[in-house]
Amino acid sequence: MTYQRSAKFDIGQVVVHRLFDFRGVVFDVDPQYLDDEEWWQAIPEAVRPEKNQPFYHLLAENGESCYVAYASEGNLDADDTGEPLRHPQTDLIFDRFENGRYLPKMRLAN
């Protein structure tokens, strides 16, 4: 039996990474690590997180660039700046930034 806990962060929530200098907005959540094994092995063992925790897909940015990141829950904290990101793809996924978080675009049902 595998134990599965709920994700701490929600879609649209802005987070900061504890080890690396970047902020990001959550656009998807995996219940545990689901990415490539080769990528996993490339993470230095000293900072490699456990696989059995939620992992977040983020539109991320640092001082130099904007990119997509995949980060473990244990390496993230809620961002308390209340500031939006400058990531150019936020408009593709989110409707607007309000009260410190992004509101997802409404999906049309078939």
GROMACS .gro file of N, CA and C in nm:
model
  330
    1MET      N    1   0.084  -0.118   0.000
    1MET     CA    2   0.000   0.000   0.000
    1MET      C    3   0.089   0.124   0.000
    2THR      N    4   0.062   0.217  -0.091
    2THR     CA    5   0.140   0.340  -0.095
    2THR      C    6   0.061   0.452  -0.030
    3TYR      N    7   0.132   0.529   0.048
    3TYR     CA    8   0.073   0.643   0.115
    3TYR      C    9   0.081   0.763   0.022
    4GLN      N   10  -0.028   0.832   0.006
    4GLN     CA   11  -0.030   0.950  -0.080
    4GLN      C   12  -0.089   1.066   0.000
    5ARG      N   13  -0.013   1.173   0.012
    5ARG     CA   14  -0.065   1.288   0.085
    5ARG      C   15  -0.111   1.395  -0.013
    6SER      N   16  -0.188   1.489   0.038
    6SER     CA   17  -0.235   1.597  -0.049
    6SER      C   18  -0.124   1.698  -0.071
    7ALA      N   19  -0.136   1.768  -0.181
    7ALA     CA   20  -0.039   1.870  -0.215
    7ALA      C   21  -0.058   1.992  -0.124
    8LYS      N   22   0.053   2.049  -0.083
    8LYS     CA   23   0.054   2.165   0.005
    8LYS      C   24   0.022   2.294  -0.072
    9PHE      N   25   0.063   2.300  -0.198
    9PHE     CA   26   0.045   2.420  -0.279
    9PHE      C   27  -0.060   2.396  -0.387
   10ASP      N   28  -0.131   2.502  -0.423
   10ASP     CA   29  -0.240   2.495  -0.520
   10ASP      C   30  -0.198   2.551  -0.655
   11ILE      N   31  -0.274   2.513  -0.758
   11ILE     CA   32  -0.257   2.573  -0.890
   11ILE      C   33  -0.278   2.724  -0.875
   12GLY      N   34  -0.186   2.802  -0.931
   12GLY     CA   35  -0.195   2.947  -0.923
   12GLY      C   36  -0.119   3.009  -0.807
   13GLN      N   37  -0.073   2.926  -0.714
   13GLN     CA   38   0.001   2.978  -0.600
   13GLN      C   39   0.145   3.008  -0.639
   14VAL      N   40   0.197   3.120  -0.590
   14VAL     CA   41   0.336   3.158  -0.616
   14VAL      C   42   0.423   3.103  -0.504
   15VAL      N   43   0.533   3.040  -0.542
   15VAL     CA   44   0.624   2.977  -0.447
   15VAL      C   45   0.768   3.021  -0.473
   16VAL      N   46   0.853   2.996  -0.374
   16VAL     CA   47   0.997   3.021  -0.388
   16VAL      C   48   1.070   2.891  -0.357
   17HIS      N   49   1.182   2.869  -0.423
   17HIS     CA   50   1.262   2.750  -0.399
   17HIS      C   51   1.356   2.776  -0.281
   18ARG      N   52   1.369   2.679  -0.194
   18ARG     CA   53   1.452   2.694  -0.074
   18ARG      C   54   1.602   2.689  -0.103
   19LEU      N   55   1.642   2.614  -0.205
   19LEU     CA   56   1.785   2.595  -0.232
   19LEU      C   57   1.837   2.682  -0.346
   20PHE      N   58   1.751   2.706  -0.443
   20PHE     CA   59   1.793   2.780  -0.562
   20PHE      C   60   1.714   2.910  -0.569
   21ASP      N   61   1.776   3.012  -0.622
   21ASP     CA   62   1.717   3.145  -0.622
   21ASP      C   63   1.617   3.163  -0.736
   22PHE      N   64   1.495   3.110  -0.717
   22PHE     CA   65   1.390   3.135  -0.815
   22PHE      C   66   1.253   3.132  -0.751
   23ARG      N   67   1.161   3.202  -0.816
   23ARG     CA   68   1.019   3.203  -0.781
   23ARG      C   69   0.943   3.138  -0.896
   24GLY      N   70   0.825   3.089  -0.867
   24GLY     CA   71   0.744   3.030  -0.972
   24GLY      C   72   0.599   3.021  -0.933
   25VAL      N   73   0.514   3.000  -1.034
   25VAL     CA   74   0.372   2.979  -1.009
   25VAL      C   75   0.339   2.834  -1.048
   26VAL      N   76   0.265   2.768  -0.961
   26VAL     CA   77   0.226   2.628  -0.983
   26VAL      C   78   0.122   2.622  -1.094
   27PHE      N   79   0.151   2.537  -1.198
   27PHE     CA   80   0.049   2.516  -1.302
   27PHE      C   81   0.006   2.371  -1.312
   28ASP      N   82   0.074   2.280  -1.242
   28ASP     CA   83   0.033   2.140  -1.238
   28ASP      C   84   0.103   2.073  -1.120
   29VAL      N   85   0.043   1.963  -1.071
   29VAL     CA   86   0.098   1.891  -0.957
   29VAL      C   87   0.098   1.742  -0.986
   30ASP      N   88   0.210   1.676  -0.959
   30ASP     CA   89   0.218   1.530  -0.963
   30ASP      C   90   0.217   1.480  -0.819
   31PRO      N   91   0.144   1.371  -0.788
   31PRO     CA   92   0.138   1.321  -0.651
   31PRO      C   93   0.274   1.271  -0.599
   32GLN      N   94   0.363   1.236  -0.691
   32GLN     CA   95   0.500   1.195  -0.657
   32GLN      C   96   0.585   1.219  -0.781
   33TYR      N   97   0.716   1.195  -0.770
   33TYR     CA   98   0.806   1.219  -0.882
   33TYR      C   99   0.765   1.133  -1.002
   34LEU      N  100   0.740   1.197  -1.116
   34LEU     CA  101   0.698   1.124  -1.236
   34LEU      C  102   0.783   1.158  -1.358
   35ASP      N  103   0.892   1.229  -1.338
   35ASP     CA  104   0.976   1.269  -1.451
   35ASP      C  105   1.076   1.158  -1.484
   36ASP      N  106   1.165   1.188  -1.572
   36ASP     CA  107   1.264   1.097  -1.626
   36ASP      C  108   1.368   1.053  -1.521
   37GLU      N  109   1.404   0.925  -1.521
   37GLU     CA  110   1.502   0.871  -1.426
   37GLU      C  111   1.640   0.933  -1.449
   38GLU      N  112   1.673   0.959  -1.574
   38GLU     CA  113   1.803   1.020  -1.605
   38GLU      C  114   1.814   1.160  -1.543
   39TRP      N  115   1.705   1.235  -1.551
   39TRP     CA  116   1.703   1.369  -1.489
   39TRP      C  117   1.720   1.355  -1.338
   40TRP      N  118   1.653   1.257  -1.279
   40TRP     CA  119   1.661   1.232  -1.135
   40TRP      C  120   1.805   1.204  -1.092
   41GLN      N  121   1.872   1.118  -1.167
   41GLN     CA  122   2.010   1.082  -1.133
   41GLN      C  123   2.107   1.199  -1.152
   42ALA      N  124   2.070   1.296  -1.236
   42ALA     CA  125   2.156   1.412  -1.260
   42ALA      C  126   2.154   1.511  -1.143
   43ILE      N  127   2.055   1.499  -1.055
   43ILE     CA  128   2.049   1.587  -0.937
   43ILE      C  129   2.157   1.540  -0.839
   44PRO      N  130   2.244   1.630  -0.792
   44PRO     CA  131   2.346   1.588  -0.695
   44PRO      C  132   2.282   1.519  -0.574
   45GLU      N  133   2.338   1.407  -0.535
   45GLU     CA  134   2.279   1.326  -0.429
   45GLU      C  135   2.258   1.405  -0.300
   46ALA      N  136   2.345   1.497  -0.270
   46ALA     CA  137   2.335   1.576  -0.147
   46ALA      C  138   2.208   1.661  -0.142
   47VAL      N  139   2.154   1.698  -0.258
   47VAL     CA  140   2.033   1.781  -0.262
   47VAL      C  141   1.916   1.711  -0.331
   48ARG      N  142   1.932   1.584  -0.364
   48ARG     CA  143   1.826   1.509  -0.433
   48ARG      C  144   1.710   1.482  -0.337
   49PRO      N  145   1.590   1.531  -0.369
   49PRO     CA  146   1.476   1.509  -0.279
   49PRO      C  147   1.420   1.368  -0.293
   50GLU      N  148   1.341   1.328  -0.195
   50GLU     CA  149   1.273   1.198  -0.203
   50GLU      C  150   1.168   1.204  -0.313
   51LYS      N  151   1.146   1.089  -0.378
   51LYS     CA  152   1.048   1.082  -0.486
   51LYS      C  153   0.904   1.078  -0.435
   52ASN      N  154   0.884   1.026  -0.314
   52ASN     CA  155   0.750   1.002  -0.262
   52ASN      C  156   0.694   1.127  -0.192
   53GLN      N  157   0.677   1.232  -0.269
   53GLN     CA  158   0.617   1.357  -0.222
   53GLN      C  159   0.564   1.429  -0.345
   54PRO      N  160   0.474   1.523  -0.328
   54PRO     CA  161   0.425   1.596  -0.445
   54PRO      C  162   0.538   1.672  -0.515
   55PHE      N  163   0.530   1.675  -0.649
   55PHE     CA  164   0.623   1.753  -0.732
   55PHE      C  165   0.540   1.851  -0.813
   56TYR      N  166   0.593   1.969  -0.830
   56TYR     CA  167   0.518   2.079  -0.891
   56TYR      C  168   0.581   2.123  -1.022
   57HIS      N  169   0.495   2.146  -1.121
   57HIS     CA  170   0.535   2.205  -1.248
   57HIS      C  171   0.516   2.355  -1.230
   58LEU      N  172   0.621   2.431  -1.255
   58LEU     CA  173   0.620   2.574  -1.228
   58LEU      C  174   0.660   2.656  -1.350
   59LEU      N  175   0.594   2.768  -1.370
   59LEU     CA  176   0.646   2.871  -1.458
   59LEU      C  177   0.739   2.950  -1.366
   60ALA      N  178   0.869   2.941  -1.391
   60ALA     CA  179   0.968   2.993  -1.296
   60ALA      C  180   1.050   3.106  -1.356
   61GLU      N  181   1.110   3.185  -1.266
   61GLU     CA  182   1.198   3.292  -1.308
   61GLU      C  183   1.303   3.318  -1.200
   62ASN      N  184   1.419   3.360  -1.248
   62ASN     CA  185   1.522   3.409  -1.158
   62ASN      C  186   1.566   3.544  -1.211
   63GLY      N  187   1.677   3.594  -1.167
   63GLY     CA  188   1.721   3.726  -1.212
   63GLY      C  189   1.752   3.735  -1.359
   64GLU      N  190   1.785   3.623  -1.422
   64GLU     CA  191   1.829   3.624  -1.562
   64GLU      C  192   1.726   3.572  -1.662
   65SER      N  193   1.645   3.476  -1.623
   65SER     CA  194   1.562   3.412  -1.725
   65SER      C  195   1.429   3.359  -1.669
   66CYS      N  196   1.342   3.323  -1.764
   66CYS     CA  197   1.214   3.260  -1.734
   66CYS      C  198   1.217   3.121  -1.796
   67TYR      N  199   1.163   3.023  -1.727
   67TYR     CA  200   1.171   2.885  -1.772
   67TYR      C  201   1.063   2.803  -1.702
   68VAL      N  202   1.055   2.675  -1.734
   68VAL     CA  203   0.965   2.581  -1.666
   68VAL      C  204   1.050   2.496  -1.574
   69ALA      N  205   1.005   2.481  -1.450
   69ALA     CA  206   1.080   2.403  -1.350
   69ALA      C  207   0.991   2.291  -1.295
   70TYR      N  208   1.056   2.192  -1.239
   70TYR     CA  209   0.989   2.078  -1.176
   70TYR      C  210   1.054   2.063  -1.039
   71ALA      N  211   0.980   2.088  -0.932
   71ALA     CA  212   1.040   2.094  -0.799
   71ALA      C  213   0.958   2.015  -0.697
   72SER      N  214   1.028   1.960  -0.599
   72SER     CA  215   0.962   1.883  -0.494
   72SER      C  216   0.900   1.977  -0.391
   73GLU      N  217   0.795   1.928  -0.328
   73GLU     CA  218   0.728   2.007  -0.226
   73GLU      C  219   0.822   2.047  -0.113
   74GLY      N  220   0.910   1.956  -0.073
   74GLY     CA  221   1.002   1.983   0.036
   74GLY      C  222   1.101   2.095   0.009
   75ASN      N  223   1.118   2.131  -0.118
   75ASN     CA  224   1.211   2.239  -0.154
   75ASN      C  225   1.140   2.371  -0.182
   76LEU      N  226   1.010   2.377  -0.155
   76LEU     CA  227   0.935   2.499  -0.185
   76LEU      C  228   0.872   2.560  -0.061
   77ASP      N  229   0.860   2.691  -0.064
   77ASP     CA  230   0.787   2.767   0.038
   77ASP      C  231   0.692   2.861  -0.035
   78ALA      N  232   0.586   2.901   0.033
   78ALA     CA  233   0.495   3.000  -0.024
   78ALA      C  234   0.569   3.133  -0.037
   79ASP      N  235   0.546   3.202  -0.147
   79ASP     CA  236   0.604   3.334  -0.169
   79ASP      C  237   0.519   3.436  -0.096
   80ASP      N  238   0.581   3.523  -0.019
   80ASP     CA  239   0.503   3.620   0.058
   80ASP      C  240   0.520   3.764   0.007
   81THR      N  241   0.576   3.780  -0.112
   81THR     CA  242   0.597   3.915  -0.164
   81THR      C  243   0.468   3.979  -0.216
   82GLY      N  244   0.372   3.896  -0.260
   82GLY     CA  245   0.250   3.949  -0.318
   82GLY      C  246   0.269   4.007  -0.457
   83GLU      N  247   0.387   3.984  -0.515
   83GLU     CA  248   0.421   4.038  -0.647
   83GLU      C  249   0.398   3.934  -0.757
   84PRO      N  250   0.350   3.979  -0.874
   84PRO     CA  251   0.335   3.885  -0.986
   84PRO      C  252   0.471   3.850  -1.047
   85LEU      N  253   0.471   3.746  -1.127
   85LEU     CA  254   0.592   3.707  -1.200
   85LEU      C  255   0.596   3.783  -1.331
   86ARG      N  256   0.712   3.786  -1.393
   86ARG     CA  257   0.725   3.848  -1.525
   86ARG      C  258   0.727   3.742  -1.635
   87HIS      N  259   0.705   3.616  -1.599
   87HIS     CA  260   0.710   3.505  -1.694
   87HIS      C  261   0.609   3.528  -1.807
   88PRO      N  262   0.653   3.523  -1.934
   88PRO     CA  263   0.564   3.554  -2.046
   88PRO      C  264   0.451   3.452  -2.068
   89GLN      N  265   0.464   3.332  -2.013
   89GLN     CA  266   0.361   3.229  -2.037
   89GLN      C  267   0.248   3.230  -1.934
   90THR      N  268   0.255   3.316  -1.834
   90THR     CA  269   0.146   3.318  -1.735
   90THR      C  270   0.013   3.348  -1.801
   91ASP      N  271   0.013   3.434  -1.905
   91ASP     CA  272  -0.112   3.469  -1.974
   91ASP      C  273  -0.173   3.353  -2.051
   92LEU      N  274  -0.094   3.250  -2.081
   92LEU     CA  275  -0.147   3.134  -2.153
   92LEU      C  276  -0.229   3.044  -2.062
   93ILE      N  277  -0.193   3.040  -1.934
   93ILE     CA  278  -0.256   2.947  -1.840
   93ILE      C  279  -0.351   3.017  -1.743
   94PHE      N  280  -0.314   3.140  -1.707
   94PHE     CA  281  -0.390   3.209  -1.603
   94PHE      C  282  -0.463   3.331  -1.658
   95ASP      N  283  -0.578   3.357  -1.598
   95ASP     CA  284  -0.662   3.469  -1.638
   95ASP      C  285  -0.607   3.602  -1.586
   96ARG      N  286  -0.571   3.603  -1.457
   96ARG     CA  287  -0.519   3.726  -1.398
   96ARG      C  288  -0.449   3.696  -1.265
   97PHE      N  289  -0.379   3.796  -1.216
   97PHE     CA  290  -0.311   3.790  -1.086
   97PHE      C  291  -0.393   3.875  -0.989
   98GLU      N  292  -0.435   3.813  -0.879
   98GLU     CA  293  -0.522   3.882  -0.785
   98GLU      C  294  -0.494   3.835  -0.643
   99ASN      N  295  -0.476   3.929  -0.552
   99ASN     CA  296  -0.452   3.897  -0.411
   99ASN      C  297  -0.335   3.801  -0.391
  100GLY      N  298  -0.227   3.821  -0.467
  100GLY     CA  299  -0.106   3.742  -0.448
  100GLY      C  300  -0.105   3.606  -0.515
  101ARG      N  301  -0.205   3.575  -0.597
  101ARG     CA  302  -0.207   3.445  -0.666
  101ARG      C  303  -0.265   3.460  -0.805
  102TYR      N  304  -0.238   3.361  -0.888
  102TYR     CA  305  -0.289   3.359  -1.024
  102TYR      C  306  -0.419   3.280  -1.028
  103LEU      N  307  -0.515   3.331  -1.103
  103LEU     CA  308  -0.642   3.262  -1.120
  103LEU      C  309  -0.642   3.192  -1.255
  104PRO      N  310  -0.659   3.059  -1.254
  104PRO     CA  311  -0.656   2.983  -1.381
  104PRO      C  312  -0.769   3.026  -1.474
  105LYS      N  313  -0.740   3.016  -1.604
  105LYS     CA  314  -0.843   3.043  -1.704
  105LYS      C  315  -0.951   2.936  -1.691
  106MET      N  316  -1.073   2.975  -1.715
  106MET     CA  317  -1.183   2.879  -1.711
  106MET      C  318  -1.175   2.791  -1.835
  107ARG      N  319  -1.193   2.662  -1.817
  107ARG     CA  320  -1.193   2.569  -1.930
  107ARG      C  321  -1.334   2.548  -1.977
  108LEU      N  322  -1.350   2.538  -2.106
  108LEU     CA  323  -1.481   2.513  -2.163
  108LEU      C  324  -1.511   2.365  -2.163
  109ALA      N  325  -1.628   2.328  -2.116
  109ALA     CA  326  -1.669   2.188  -2.114
  109ALA      C  327  -1.729   2.150  -2.249
  110ASN      N  328  -1.713   2.025  -2.289
  110ASN     CA  329  -1.772   1.976  -2.415
  110ASN      C  330  -1.917   1.944  -2.393
   0.00000   0.00000   0.00000
